[in-house]
Structures are given as structure tokens and as C-alpha cells.
């Protein structure tokens, strides 16, 4: 795609037509010249176009130019990866309808927006426009604050980005999504069939989940695979950008089994990283059967006092 001054394009096209005029059909000249965006030319440039030998010799070309000046601008651009179009010297910032509007100095095609929020928590959406009349919502984070439903599920477009599915998962499942994202399905409820677990080798990697968008979380729940009463020590880190990680749970010196109900200070989360530190499993693997966030059980069930046996409870006076 071309990204130069339209006058330069007109000059190049005129020269090409001159060099190939004997090969062109009756309408090909006007078809080619109609692709030029004369609307982007100033009066001085348009004057050069009108005075050119090509235009003066063909009335039809002049008509094409006049018609082009009244038509909608055709989209054309160049590919510029990793370029920040919102640099301070290229933008205008103002307030509109209770929000902030950033005006770039020229139209651009973009597919990625990155911004940094301060330490407060927000709900927001991002809309874009060419002429400030029609707006299109491209990002909608207006409903991510403090979710009550499980956002760490495959149905909510969460994915497992690190970790290995145990071979038993591949035996009972055929869908790639259910194999890769096994810990994001509540199949643990089927006690008649062991659907395996997702694992990572100790000191090699982790189990990592990416949520579909940022969510404010303050709890999680995990089910460790303890088929033979295995115990585990682990840590849980979270991140928004996959670069800055924060430790929210440290059970590296504990011997944990089965369900883990985790509570922590509320924070914005996109990535969840669970790392095994030690295990009694002979394979030296950290094995996770299920993960949900936030926890879908009442946090009041967290036992803070020493456990009392059922007989003790029944016989107390």
C-alpha cells in the first residue's frame, strides 16, 4: 500500500500511463486515475494536476478529478508495527461526555491499544471514530469489577497458557479445548471417572491461566490432585501485563491437599500463575485438577480454628 503524497502518486501514474499508453484500453486511463485521492491535495497541487499535459489532453480525466473531489475518501495506508501513534507531540487531548478524547494528527488503522492506569480501580470502555460522529466500541471493560461468577472458565474465554495435561485427560477427552483447558471445566464433579489433571515439573515452569480481560479479584479456589494423599507446597502470582507479577498466596512451606480456598487483597488480574515448590508425589510434579476465580463458595467456610472431630461436635454440651 502507498503512503506518500497524492501529488507524487499522480506524477508516477502519469509517467506510467505515458510509457504504456499504446497498451491501454479506452477506459483504463480514467480507471487508474480515479484511484488517486485528489481530496488530499491542496489548491497548489490541484493546480499542477489540472495544468499537466495528461489532464489538458483528455476532458474525461478532468471530469474524473471533479467527481473525486465530492466523493468519500478511500482508505489507504502503510504498515507500521510497534509505532506509538499517541505520542504527546502528535495528539490533542480534550474532554467529551464525561470522558477523555484523544485526537491523533492523522487517520490510522490500529488493532492494539495499551494504557497504564493508576493504582485505583476502574470500569471503562474505549470507542473510536474517524470524524467524531459515528463511534465504535472496541474495548468494553465496563463490567469487570468484582465479578461474582467464575471468570476462570473456558466458557468465559479463559485459557491455560502453561502446564501439561496428564495423559488420562487425552484418553477421556477428544476436544482440543477440553484437553488444554481441563482445569477450567468443573468435571471434577464426576466422581465416577478420573479425568486426570494438569501438571508441571518442579523447578520447571508453572501452571498459568489467562483471563479474557482484566477482572477485580479477591479470592480463588483450587483442587489439588491428591489421589494417593499427595501433599504440595505452592505459590500463586498474578499479573495484568505478564511482566509485573505480584505474590498473593505463599504456601511454599505448607503441606496442602485437596481443596484450597484462597483469599487475598483485591486487585486487578489478567494472568494467574500457580507454581509448585515441593510435593510428596514420586513424579516430582505439581498436579492441579481445577481452578476457579473468584471462589464460588462462601468465604465464611474458611476454617480459622482447629478442626474438631464429628464425635466431639455431637457430644459437646
PDB file of C-alpha atoms in Angstrom:
ATOM      1  CA  UNK A   1       0.000   0.000   0.000  1.00  0.00           C
ATOM      2  CA  UNK A   2       1.211   3.513  -0.799  1.00  0.00           C
ATOM      3  CA  UNK A   3       1.802   6.118   1.880  1.00  0.00           C
ATOM      4  CA  UNK A   4       3.177   9.149   0.053  1.00  0.00           C
ATOM      5  CA  UNK A   5       1.801  12.482  -1.078  1.00  0.00           C
ATOM      6  CA  UNK A   6      -1.048  12.106  -3.546  1.00  0.00           C
ATOM      7  CA  UNK A   7       0.671  14.525  -5.928  1.00  0.00           C
ATOM      8  CA  UNK A   8       3.700  12.202  -6.054  1.00  0.00           C
ATOM      9  CA  UNK A   9       1.373   9.304  -6.821  1.00  0.00           C
ATOM     10  CA  UNK A  10      -0.256  11.331  -9.606  1.00  0.00           C
ATOM     11  CA  UNK A  11       3.153  12.141 -11.104  1.00  0.00           C
ATOM     12  CA  UNK A  12       4.222   8.482 -11.011  1.00  0.00           C
ATOM     13  CA  UNK A  13       0.925   7.302 -12.516  1.00  0.00           C
ATOM     14  CA  UNK A  14       1.119   9.952 -15.253  1.00  0.00           C
ATOM     15  CA  UNK A  15       4.588   8.773 -16.224  1.00  0.00           C
ATOM     16  CA  UNK A  16       3.460   5.141 -16.230  1.00  0.00           C
ATOM     17  CA  UNK A  17       0.488   5.987 -18.470  1.00  0.00           C
ATOM     18  CA  UNK A  18       2.805   7.880 -20.824  1.00  0.00           C
ATOM     19  CA  UNK A  19       5.154   4.878 -21.042  1.00  0.00           C
ATOM     20  CA  UNK A  20       2.337   2.376 -21.579  1.00  0.00           C
ATOM     21  CA  UNK A  21      -0.317   4.387 -23.457  1.00  0.00           C
ATOM     22  CA  UNK A  22      -0.113   2.148 -26.522  1.00  0.00           C
ATOM     23  CA  UNK A  23      -1.133  -0.857 -24.393  1.00  0.00           C
ATOM     24  CA  UNK A  24      -4.018   0.742 -22.514  1.00  0.00           C
ATOM     25  CA  UNK A  25      -7.683   0.306 -23.381  1.00  0.00           C
ATOM     26  CA  UNK A  26     -10.108   3.247 -23.852  1.00  0.00           C
ATOM     27  CA  UNK A  27     -11.221   3.418 -20.207  1.00  0.00           C
ATOM     28  CA  UNK A  28      -8.110   2.204 -18.417  1.00  0.00           C
ATOM     29  CA  UNK A  29      -6.538   5.641 -18.023  1.00  0.00           C
ATOM     30  CA  UNK A  30      -9.558   7.070 -16.248  1.00  0.00           C
ATOM     31  CA  UNK A  31      -9.984   3.917 -14.102  1.00  0.00           C
ATOM     32  CA  UNK A  32      -6.379   4.191 -12.902  1.00  0.00           C
ATOM     33  CA  UNK A  33      -6.506   7.915 -12.262  1.00  0.00           C
ATOM     34  CA  UNK A  34      -9.795   7.645 -10.368  1.00  0.00           C
ATOM     35  CA  UNK A  35      -7.965   5.719  -7.615  1.00  0.00           C
ATOM     36  CA  UNK A  36      -5.938   8.793  -6.691  1.00  0.00           C
ATOM     37  CA  UNK A  37      -7.323  10.717  -3.688  1.00  0.00           C
ATOM     38  CA  UNK A  38      -7.482  14.247  -5.060  1.00  0.00           C
ATOM     39  CA  UNK A  39      -9.319  15.336  -1.890  1.00  0.00           C
ATOM     40  CA  UNK A  40      -5.972  15.240  -0.053  1.00  0.00           C
ATOM     41  CA  UNK A  41      -4.350  17.760  -2.390  1.00  0.00           C
ATOM     42  CA  UNK A  42      -4.236  21.467  -1.651  1.00  0.00           C
ATOM     43  CA  UNK A  43      -5.058  24.126  -4.270  1.00  0.00           C
ATOM     44  CA  UNK A  44      -1.448  24.450  -5.418  1.00  0.00           C
ATOM     45  CA  UNK A  45      -1.164  20.695  -6.005  1.00  0.00           C
ATOM     46  CA  UNK A  46      -4.533  20.533  -7.770  1.00  0.00           C
ATOM     47  CA  UNK A  47      -3.410  23.391  -9.994  1.00  0.00           C
ATOM     48  CA  UNK A  48      -0.391  21.350 -11.082  1.00  0.00           C
ATOM     49  CA  UNK A  49      -2.665  18.387 -11.821  1.00  0.00           C
ATOM     50  CA  UNK A  50      -5.033  20.485 -13.940  1.00  0.00           C
ATOM     51  CA  UNK A  51      -2.133  22.056 -15.877  1.00  0.00           C
ATOM     52  CA  UNK A  52      -0.494  18.687 -16.596  1.00  0.00           C
ATOM     53  CA  UNK A  53      -0.382  17.574 -20.225  1.00  0.00           C
ATOM     54  CA  UNK A  54      -2.245  14.375 -19.368  1.00  0.00           C
ATOM     55  CA  UNK A  55      -5.280  16.202 -17.947  1.00  0.00           C
ATOM     56  CA  UNK A  56      -5.337  19.025 -20.518  1.00  0.00           C
ATOM     57  CA  UNK A  57      -5.371  16.492 -23.343  1.00  0.00           C
ATOM     58  CA  UNK A  58      -8.346  14.493 -22.052  1.00  0.00           C
ATOM     59  CA  UNK A  59     -11.592  16.081 -20.869  1.00  0.00           C
ATOM     60  CA  UNK A  60     -12.719  12.773 -19.328  1.00  0.00           C
ATOM     61  CA  UNK A  61      -9.798  12.823 -16.885  1.00  0.00           C
ATOM     62  CA  UNK A  62     -10.734  16.310 -15.716  1.00  0.00           C
ATOM     63  CA  UNK A  63     -14.289  15.081 -15.089  1.00  0.00           C
ATOM     64  CA  UNK A  64     -12.884  12.193 -13.023  1.00  0.00           C
ATOM     65  CA  UNK A  65     -10.965  14.646 -10.860  1.00  0.00           C
ATOM     66  CA  UNK A  66     -14.007  16.882 -10.326  1.00  0.00           C
ATOM     67  CA  UNK A  67     -16.133  13.871  -9.344  1.00  0.00           C
ATOM     68  CA  UNK A  68     -13.454  12.552  -6.988  1.00  0.00           C
ATOM     69  CA  UNK A  69     -13.398  15.805  -5.040  1.00  0.00           C
ATOM     70  CA  UNK A  70     -17.018  15.241  -3.937  1.00  0.00           C
ATOM     71  CA  UNK A  71     -16.723  11.546  -3.026  1.00  0.00           C
ATOM     72  CA  UNK A  72     -15.919   9.754   0.231  1.00  0.00           C
ATOM     73  CA  UNK A  73     -12.213   9.418   0.899  1.00  0.00           C
ATOM     74  CA  UNK A  74     -10.862   5.961   0.089  1.00  0.00           C
ATOM     75  CA  UNK A  75      -8.843   4.244   2.806  1.00  0.00           C
ATOM     76  CA  UNK A  76      -5.174   3.645   2.139  1.00  0.00           C
ATOM     77  CA  UNK A  77      -2.157   3.394   4.428  1.00  0.00           C
ATOM     78  CA  UNK A  78       1.121   1.677   5.244  1.00  0.00           C
ATOM     79  CA  UNK A  79       2.017  -0.996   7.775  1.00  0.00           C
ATOM     80  CA  UNK A  80       3.953   0.389  10.745  1.00  0.00           C
ATOM     81  CA  UNK A  81       4.295  -2.243  13.502  1.00  0.00           C
ATOM     82  CA  UNK A  82       5.221  -1.204  17.049  1.00  0.00           C
ATOM     83  CA  UNK A  83       4.680   2.511  16.398  1.00  0.00           C
ATOM     84  CA  UNK A  84       3.039   4.689  19.055  1.00  0.00           C
ATOM     85  CA  UNK A  85       0.618   6.996  17.221  1.00  0.00           C
ATOM     86  CA  UNK A  86      -0.414   8.653  20.502  1.00  0.00           C
ATOM     87  CA  UNK A  87       2.852  10.442  21.194  1.00  0.00           C
ATOM     88  CA  UNK A  88       2.462  13.728  23.026  1.00  0.00           C
ATOM     89  CA  UNK A  89       3.515  15.933  20.114  1.00  0.00           C
ATOM     90  CA  UNK A  90       1.055  14.225  17.749  1.00  0.00           C
ATOM     91  CA  UNK A  91      -2.181  14.314  19.744  1.00  0.00           C
ATOM     92  CA  UNK A  92      -4.821  16.661  21.070  1.00  0.00           C
ATOM     93  CA  UNK A  93      -6.452  15.760  24.396  1.00  0.00           C
ATOM     94  CA  UNK A  94      -9.840  17.112  25.455  1.00  0.00           C
ATOM     95  CA  UNK A  95     -12.911  16.157  27.500  1.00  0.00           C
ATOM     96  CA  UNK A  96     -16.104  14.835  25.895  1.00  0.00           C
ATOM     97  CA  UNK A  97     -19.299  13.476  27.518  1.00  0.00           C
ATOM     98  CA  UNK A  98     -17.570  12.831  30.823  1.00  0.00           C
ATOM     99  CA  UNK A  99     -14.643  11.020  29.240  1.00  0.00           C
ATOM    100  CA  UNK A 100     -11.298  11.807  27.654  1.00  0.00           C
ATOM    101  CA  UNK A 101     -10.947  12.178  23.879  1.00  0.00           C
ATOM    102  CA  UNK A 102      -7.560  11.780  22.198  1.00  0.00           C
ATOM    103  CA  UNK A 103      -7.334  13.150  18.648  1.00  0.00           C
ATOM    104  CA  UNK A 104      -4.456  11.850  16.516  1.00  0.00           C
ATOM    105  CA  UNK A 105      -2.911  14.076  13.878  1.00  0.00           C
ATOM    106  CA  UNK A 106      -3.973  11.775  11.003  1.00  0.00           C
ATOM    107  CA  UNK A 107      -6.245   8.738  10.466  1.00  0.00           C
ATOM    108  CA  UNK A 108      -4.630   5.394  11.323  1.00  0.00           C
ATOM    109  CA  UNK A 109      -5.606   1.751  11.255  1.00  0.00           C
ATOM    110  CA  UNK A 110      -4.857   0.179  14.654  1.00  0.00           C
ATOM    111  CA  UNK A 111      -5.517  -3.182  16.277  1.00  0.00           C
ATOM    112  CA  UNK A 112      -3.793  -2.704  19.653  1.00  0.00           C
ATOM    113  CA  UNK A 113      -4.133  -0.126  22.429  1.00  0.00           C
ATOM    114  CA  UNK A 114      -2.016  -0.099  25.581  1.00  0.00           C
ATOM    115  CA  UNK A 115      -2.504   2.245  28.514  1.00  0.00           C
ATOM    116  CA  UNK A 116      -1.444   2.421  32.150  1.00  0.00           C
ATOM    117  CA  UNK A 117      -3.963   3.091  34.928  1.00  0.00           C
ATOM    118  CA  UNK A 118      -3.060   4.477  38.345  1.00  0.00           C
ATOM    119  CA  UNK A 119      -3.442   2.362  41.470  1.00  0.00           C
ATOM    120  CA  UNK A 120      -7.202   2.962  41.738  1.00  0.00           C
ATOM    121  CA  UNK A 121      -9.742   0.536  40.264  1.00  0.00           C
ATOM    122  CA  UNK A 122     -11.871   1.414  37.244  1.00  0.00           C
ATOM    123  CA  UNK A 123     -14.581   0.287  34.885  1.00  0.00           C
ATOM    124  CA  UNK A 124     -14.198   1.744  31.401  1.00  0.00           C
ATOM    125  CA  UNK A 125     -14.753   1.335  27.678  1.00  0.00           C
ATOM    126  CA  UNK A 126     -12.906   2.625  24.601  1.00  0.00           C
ATOM    127  CA  UNK A 127     -14.610   3.916  21.455  1.00  0.00           C
ATOM    128  CA  UNK A 128     -13.019   5.093  18.213  1.00  0.00           C
ATOM    129  CA  UNK A 129     -14.173   7.361  15.409  1.00  0.00           C
ATOM    130  CA  UNK A 130     -12.940   8.929  12.184  1.00  0.00           C
ATOM    131  CA  UNK A 131     -14.987  12.136  12.220  1.00  0.00           C
ATOM    132  CA  UNK A 132     -16.351  12.238  15.829  1.00  0.00           C
ATOM    133  CA  UNK A 133     -19.871  11.473  14.587  1.00  0.00           C
ATOM    134  CA  UNK A 134     -20.085   7.679  14.474  1.00  0.00           C
ATOM    135  CA  UNK A 135     -18.339   5.947  17.393  1.00  0.00           C
ATOM    136  CA  UNK A 136     -17.475   2.230  17.554  1.00  0.00           C
ATOM    137  CA  UNK A 137     -16.792   0.483  20.868  1.00  0.00           C
ATOM    138  CA  UNK A 138     -13.643  -1.638  20.523  1.00  0.00           C
ATOM    139  CA  UNK A 139     -12.911  -2.315  24.219  1.00  0.00           C
ATOM    140  CA  UNK A 140     -15.548  -2.844  26.902  1.00  0.00           C
ATOM    141  CA  UNK A 141     -14.313  -3.287  30.465  1.00  0.00           C
ATOM    142  CA  UNK A 142     -17.349  -1.613  31.976  1.00  0.00           C
ATOM    143  CA  UNK A 143     -18.465  -4.762  33.814  1.00  0.00           C
ATOM    144  CA  UNK A 144     -15.276  -6.370  35.035  1.00  0.00           C
ATOM    145  CA  UNK A 145     -15.263  -5.023  38.566  1.00  0.00           C
ATOM    146  CA  UNK A 146     -15.643  -7.546  41.411  1.00  0.00           C
ATOM    147  CA  UNK A 147     -17.270 -10.422  39.444  1.00  0.00           C
ATOM    148  CA  UNK A 148     -19.450 -12.854  41.359  1.00  0.00           C
ATOM    149  CA  UNK A 149     -19.342 -15.543  38.659  1.00  0.00           C
ATOM    150  CA  UNK A 150     -16.383 -17.743  37.759  1.00  0.00           C
ATOM    151  CA  UNK A 151     -14.331 -15.872  35.159  1.00  0.00           C
ATOM    152  CA  UNK A 152     -11.591 -18.520  35.140  1.00  0.00           C
ATOM    153  CA  UNK A 153     -13.657 -20.846  32.993  1.00  0.00           C
ATOM    154  CA  UNK A 154     -13.461 -21.883  29.378  1.00  0.00           C
ATOM    155  CA  UNK A 155     -16.987 -20.582  28.805  1.00  0.00           C
ATOM    156  CA  UNK A 156     -15.691 -17.125  29.788  1.00  0.00           C
ATOM    157  CA  UNK A 157     -12.834 -17.455  27.252  1.00  0.00           C
ATOM    158  CA  UNK A 158     -10.139 -18.080  29.859  1.00  0.00           C
ATOM    159  CA  UNK A 159      -7.280 -20.283  28.617  1.00  0.00           C
ATOM    160  CA  UNK A 160      -4.444 -22.338  30.090  1.00  0.00           C
ATOM    161  CA  UNK A 161      -1.225 -20.945  28.614  1.00  0.00           C
ATOM    162  CA  UNK A 162       1.276 -23.018  30.635  1.00  0.00           C
ATOM    163  CA  UNK A 163       1.060 -26.521  32.037  1.00  0.00           C
ATOM    164  CA  UNK A 164       0.742 -30.023  30.635  1.00  0.00           C
ATOM    165  CA  UNK A 165      -2.438 -32.125  30.510  1.00  0.00           C
ATOM    166  CA  UNK A 166      -1.917 -35.566  32.051  1.00  0.00           C
ATOM    167  CA  UNK A 167      -2.310 -38.460  29.631  1.00  0.00           C
ATOM    168  CA  UNK A 168      -5.588 -39.531  31.292  1.00  0.00           C
ATOM    169  CA  UNK A 169      -7.212 -36.320  30.041  1.00  0.00           C
ATOM    170  CA  UNK A 170      -6.295 -37.217  26.477  1.00  0.00           C
ATOM    171  CA  UNK A 171      -7.874 -40.656  26.966  1.00  0.00           C
ATOM    172  CA  UNK A 172     -11.289 -39.408  28.081  1.00  0.00           C
ATOM    173  CA  UNK A 173     -11.428 -36.155  26.069  1.00  0.00           C
ATOM    174  CA  UNK A 174     -11.213 -35.547  22.305  1.00  0.00           C
ATOM    175  CA  UNK A 175     -11.840 -31.804  22.023  1.00  0.00           C
ATOM    176  CA  UNK A 176      -8.574 -29.791  21.986  1.00  0.00           C
ATOM    177  CA  UNK A 177     -10.105 -27.107  24.212  1.00  0.00           C
ATOM    178  CA  UNK A 178     -11.104 -29.589  26.915  1.00  0.00           C
ATOM    179  CA  UNK A 179      -7.647 -31.143  26.822  1.00  0.00           C
ATOM    180  CA  UNK A 180      -5.729 -27.866  27.037  1.00  0.00           C
ATOM    181  CA  UNK A 181      -8.140 -26.174  29.445  1.00  0.00           C
ATOM    182  CA  UNK A 182      -9.116 -29.157  31.571  1.00  0.00           C
ATOM    183  CA  UNK A 183      -8.688 -27.318  34.888  1.00  0.00           C
ATOM    184  CA  UNK A 184     -11.176 -24.670  33.720  1.00  0.00           C
ATOM    185  CA  UNK A 185     -14.044 -27.193  33.464  1.00  0.00           C
ATOM    186  CA  UNK A 186     -15.931 -28.408  36.543  1.00  0.00           C
ATOM    187  CA  UNK A 187     -15.655 -32.064  35.504  1.00  0.00           C
ATOM    188  CA  UNK A 188     -14.178 -32.824  38.922  1.00  0.00           C
ATOM    189  CA  UNK A 189     -17.823 -33.263  39.994  1.00  0.00           C
ATOM    190  CA  UNK A 190     -17.962 -36.556  38.076  1.00  0.00           C
ATOM    191  CA  UNK A 191     -16.623 -38.847  40.775  1.00  0.00           C
ATOM    192  CA  UNK A 192     -17.159 -41.965  38.661  1.00  0.00           C
ATOM    193  CA  UNK A 193     -14.446 -41.049  36.147  1.00  0.00           C
ATOM    194  CA  UNK A 194     -10.962 -39.752  36.880  1.00  0.00           C
ATOM    195  CA  UNK A 195     -10.385 -37.093  34.236  1.00  0.00           C
ATOM    196  CA  UNK A 196      -6.788 -36.515  35.244  1.00  0.00           C
ATOM    197  CA  UNK A 197      -5.079 -33.234  35.975  1.00  0.00           C
ATOM    198  CA  UNK A 198      -2.792 -30.541  34.584  1.00  0.00           C
ATOM    199  CA  UNK A 199       0.766 -30.536  35.881  1.00  0.00           C
ATOM    200  CA  UNK A 200       4.217 -29.022  35.701  1.00  0.00           C
ATOM    201  CA  UNK A 201       7.564 -30.469  36.794  1.00  0.00           C
ATOM    202  CA  UNK A 202       9.006 -28.941  39.938  1.00  0.00           C
ATOM    203  CA  UNK A 203      11.630 -26.265  39.203  1.00  0.00           C
ATOM    204  CA  UNK A 204      10.499 -26.304  35.558  1.00  0.00           C
ATOM    205  CA  UNK A 205       7.749 -23.888  34.614  1.00  0.00           C
ATOM    206  CA  UNK A 206       4.344 -23.365  36.179  1.00  0.00           C
ATOM    207  CA  UNK A 207       0.615 -23.642  35.507  1.00  0.00           C
ATOM    208  CA  UNK A 208      -0.662 -20.371  34.068  1.00  0.00           C
ATOM    209  CA  UNK A 209      -4.152 -19.153  33.155  1.00  0.00           C
ATOM    210  CA  UNK A 210      -5.027 -16.072  31.114  1.00  0.00           C
ATOM    211  CA  UNK A 211      -8.421 -14.459  31.678  1.00  0.00           C
ATOM    212  CA  UNK A 212     -10.332 -12.880  28.804  1.00  0.00           C
ATOM    213  CA  UNK A 213      -9.970  -9.345  30.219  1.00  0.00           C
ATOM    214  CA  UNK A 214      -8.979  -7.623  33.473  1.00  0.00           C
ATOM    215  CA  UNK A 215     -11.124  -8.521  36.495  1.00  0.00           C
ATOM    216  CA  UNK A 216     -11.042  -7.351  40.094  1.00  0.00           C
ATOM    217  CA  UNK A 217     -10.497 -10.471  42.190  1.00  0.00           C
ATOM    218  CA  UNK A 218     -10.047 -11.136  45.893  1.00  0.00           C
ATOM    219  CA  UNK A 219     -10.471 -14.917  46.065  1.00  0.00           C
ATOM    220  CA  UNK A 220      -9.796 -18.175  44.209  1.00  0.00           C
ATOM    221  CA  UNK A 221     -10.426 -21.853  44.742  1.00  0.00           C
ATOM    222  CA  UNK A 222      -8.243 -24.750  43.585  1.00  0.00           C
ATOM    223  CA  UNK A 223      -8.486 -28.519  43.759  1.00  0.00           C
ATOM    224  CA  UNK A 224      -5.155 -30.294  44.079  1.00  0.00           C
ATOM    225  CA  UNK A 225      -4.871 -33.834  42.741  1.00  0.00           C
ATOM    226  CA  UNK A 226      -4.106 -35.943  45.792  1.00  0.00           C
ATOM    227  CA  UNK A 227      -5.088 -39.391  44.538  1.00  0.00           C
ATOM    228  CA  UNK A 228      -2.724 -41.087  46.998  1.00  0.00           C
ATOM    229  CA  UNK A 229      -2.838 -38.379  49.644  1.00  0.00           C
ATOM    230  CA  UNK A 230      -0.050 -36.420  47.996  1.00  0.00           C
ATOM    231  CA  UNK A 231       0.829 -33.087  49.576  1.00  0.00           C
ATOM    232  CA  UNK A 232       2.060 -29.923  47.893  1.00  0.00           C
ATOM    233  CA  UNK A 233       3.628 -26.572  48.631  1.00  0.00           C
ATOM    234  CA  UNK A 234       2.979 -23.786  46.122  1.00  0.00           C
ATOM    235  CA  UNK A 235       2.783 -20.072  45.396  1.00  0.00           C
ATOM    236  CA  UNK A 236       0.266 -18.022  43.404  1.00  0.00           C
ATOM    237  CA  UNK A 237       1.265 -14.899  41.476  1.00  0.00           C
ATOM    238  CA  UNK A 238      -0.978 -12.614  39.396  1.00  0.00           C
ATOM    239  CA  UNK A 239      -0.307 -10.008  36.722  1.00  0.00           C
ATOM    240  CA  UNK A 240      -2.098  -7.597  34.420  1.00  0.00           C
ATOM    241  CA  UNK A 241       0.556  -7.269  31.719  1.00  0.00           C
ATOM    242  CA  UNK A 242       2.501 -10.563  32.017  1.00  0.00           C
ATOM    243  CA  UNK A 243       5.575  -8.550  33.001  1.00  0.00           C
ATOM    244  CA  UNK A 244       4.932  -7.328  36.552  1.00  0.00           C
ATOM    245  CA  UNK A 245       3.968 -10.209  38.855  1.00  0.00           C
ATOM    246  CA  UNK A 246       2.636  -9.997  42.412  1.00  0.00           C
ATOM    247  CA  UNK A 247       2.739 -12.768  45.004  1.00  0.00           C
ATOM    248  CA  UNK A 248      -0.741 -13.126  46.515  1.00  0.00           C
ATOM    249  CA  UNK A 249      -0.515 -16.603  48.094  1.00  0.00           C
ATOM    250  CA  UNK A 250       2.573 -18.246  49.600  1.00  0.00           C
ATOM    251  CA  UNK A 251       2.115 -21.807  50.779  1.00  0.00           C
ATOM    252  CA  UNK A 252       5.604 -22.892  49.823  1.00  0.00           C
ATOM    253  CA  UNK A 253       6.270 -24.126  53.375  1.00  0.00           C
ATOM    254  CA  UNK A 254       2.898 -25.859  53.816  1.00  0.00           C
ATOM    255  CA  UNK A 255       1.752 -29.408  53.070  1.00  0.00           C
ATOM    256  CA  UNK A 256      -1.519 -28.857  51.222  1.00  0.00           C
ATOM    257  CA  UNK A 257      -4.094 -31.355  49.976  1.00  0.00           C
ATOM    258  CA  UNK A 258      -7.399 -31.328  48.113  1.00  0.00           C
ATOM    259  CA  UNK A 259      -9.410 -28.066  48.121  1.00  0.00           C
ATOM    260  CA  UNK A 260      -7.615 -24.748  48.555  1.00  0.00           C
ATOM    261  CA  UNK A 261      -9.788 -21.740  49.355  1.00  0.00           C
ATOM    262  CA  UNK A 262      -7.653 -18.641  48.802  1.00  0.00           C
ATOM    263  CA  UNK A 263      -8.416 -15.098  49.909  1.00  0.00           C
ATOM    264  CA  UNK A 264      -6.252 -12.044  49.219  1.00  0.00           C
ATOM    265  CA  UNK A 265      -6.353  -8.276  48.887  1.00  0.00           C
ATOM    266  CA  UNK A 266      -8.492  -7.222  45.942  1.00  0.00           C
ATOM    267  CA  UNK A 267      -6.526  -6.450  42.796  1.00  0.00           C
ATOM    268  CA  UNK A 268      -6.859  -6.336  39.009  1.00  0.00           C
ATOM    269  CA  UNK A 269      -5.978  -9.672  37.400  1.00  0.00           C
ATOM    270  CA  UNK A 270      -5.495 -10.961  33.858  1.00  0.00           C
ATOM    271  CA  UNK A 271      -2.900 -13.713  34.411  1.00  0.00           C
ATOM    272  CA  UNK A 272      -2.816 -16.301  37.213  1.00  0.00           C
ATOM    273  CA  UNK A 273       0.382 -18.292  37.777  1.00  0.00           C
ATOM    274  CA  UNK A 274       0.434 -21.290  40.153  1.00  0.00           C
ATOM    275  CA  UNK A 275       3.902 -22.680  40.851  1.00  0.00           C
ATOM    276  CA  UNK A 276       4.597 -25.885  42.746  1.00  0.00           C
ATOM    277  CA  UNK A 277       7.502 -25.663  45.198  1.00  0.00           C
ATOM    278  CA  UNK A 278       7.538 -29.135  46.756  1.00  0.00           C
ATOM    279  CA  UNK A 279       5.477 -32.314  46.581  1.00  0.00           C
ATOM    280  CA  UNK A 280       5.300 -35.808  48.026  1.00  0.00           C
ATOM    281  CA  UNK A 281       4.385 -37.138  44.559  1.00  0.00           C
ATOM    282  CA  UNK A 282       7.112 -39.566  43.357  1.00  0.00           C
ATOM    283  CA  UNK A 283       6.985 -37.992  39.880  1.00  0.00           C
ATOM    284  CA  UNK A 284       8.046 -34.641  41.398  1.00  0.00           C
ATOM    285  CA  UNK A 285       5.181 -32.861  39.675  1.00  0.00           C
ATOM    286  CA  UNK A 286       2.692 -30.274  40.884  1.00  0.00           C
ATOM    287  CA  UNK A 287      -0.771 -31.535  39.919  1.00  0.00           C
ATOM    288  CA  UNK A 288      -3.840 -29.305  39.651  1.00  0.00           C
ATOM    289  CA  UNK A 289      -7.327 -30.626  38.938  1.00  0.00           C
ATOM    290  CA  UNK A 290      -9.478 -27.476  38.986  1.00  0.00           C
ATOM    291  CA  UNK A 291      -9.226 -23.692  39.300  1.00  0.00           C
ATOM    292  CA  UNK A 292     -11.908 -21.048  39.684  1.00  0.00           C
ATOM    293  CA  UNK A 293     -11.825 -17.311  40.348  1.00  0.00           C
ATOM    294  CA  UNK A 294     -13.437 -15.861  42.299  1.00  0.00           C
ATOM    295  CA  UNK A 295     -14.228 -18.699  44.690  1.00  0.00           C
ATOM    296  CA  UNK A 296     -17.778 -19.900  44.145  1.00  0.00           C
ATOM    297  CA  UNK A 297     -18.331 -20.832  47.793  1.00  0.00           C
ATOM    298  CA  UNK A 298     -18.835 -18.608  50.799  1.00  0.00           C
ATOM    299  CA  UNK A 299     -15.571 -17.417  52.281  1.00  0.00           C
ATOM    300  CA  UNK A 300     -17.198 -17.879  55.687  1.00  0.00           C
ATOM    301  CA  UNK A 301     -16.367 -21.561  55.287  1.00  0.00           C
ATOM    302  CA  UNK A 302     -12.664 -20.843  55.744  1.00  0.00           C
ATOM    303  CA  UNK A 303     -11.816 -22.659  58.966  1.00  0.00           C
ATOM    304  CA  UNK A 304      -9.770 -20.409  61.206  1.00  0.00           C
ATOM    305  CA  UNK A 305      -9.949 -22.549  64.374  1.00  0.00           C
ATOM    306  CA  UNK A 306      -8.525 -26.044  64.938  1.00  0.00           C
ATOM    307  CA  UNK A 307     -10.704 -28.728  63.386  1.00  0.00           C
ATOM    308  CA  UNK A 308     -12.985 -30.585  65.779  1.00  0.00           C
ATOM    309  CA  UNK A 309     -14.000 -34.171  65.039  1.00  0.00           C
ATOM    310  CA  UNK A 310     -17.588 -35.165  64.318  1.00  0.00           C
ATOM    311  CA  UNK A 311     -17.885 -37.178  67.601  1.00  0.00           C
ATOM    312  CA  UNK A 312     -16.660 -34.152  69.545  1.00  0.00           C
ATOM    313  CA  UNK A 313     -19.274 -31.959  67.923  1.00  0.00           C
ATOM    314  CA  UNK A 314     -22.041 -34.474  68.636  1.00  0.00           C
ATOM    315  CA  UNK A 315     -21.088 -34.990  72.286  1.00  0.00           C
ATOM    316  CA  UNK A 316     -20.422 -31.403  73.268  1.00  0.00           C
ATOM    317  CA  UNK A 317     -22.772 -29.923  75.860  1.00  0.00           C
TER     318      UNK A 317
END
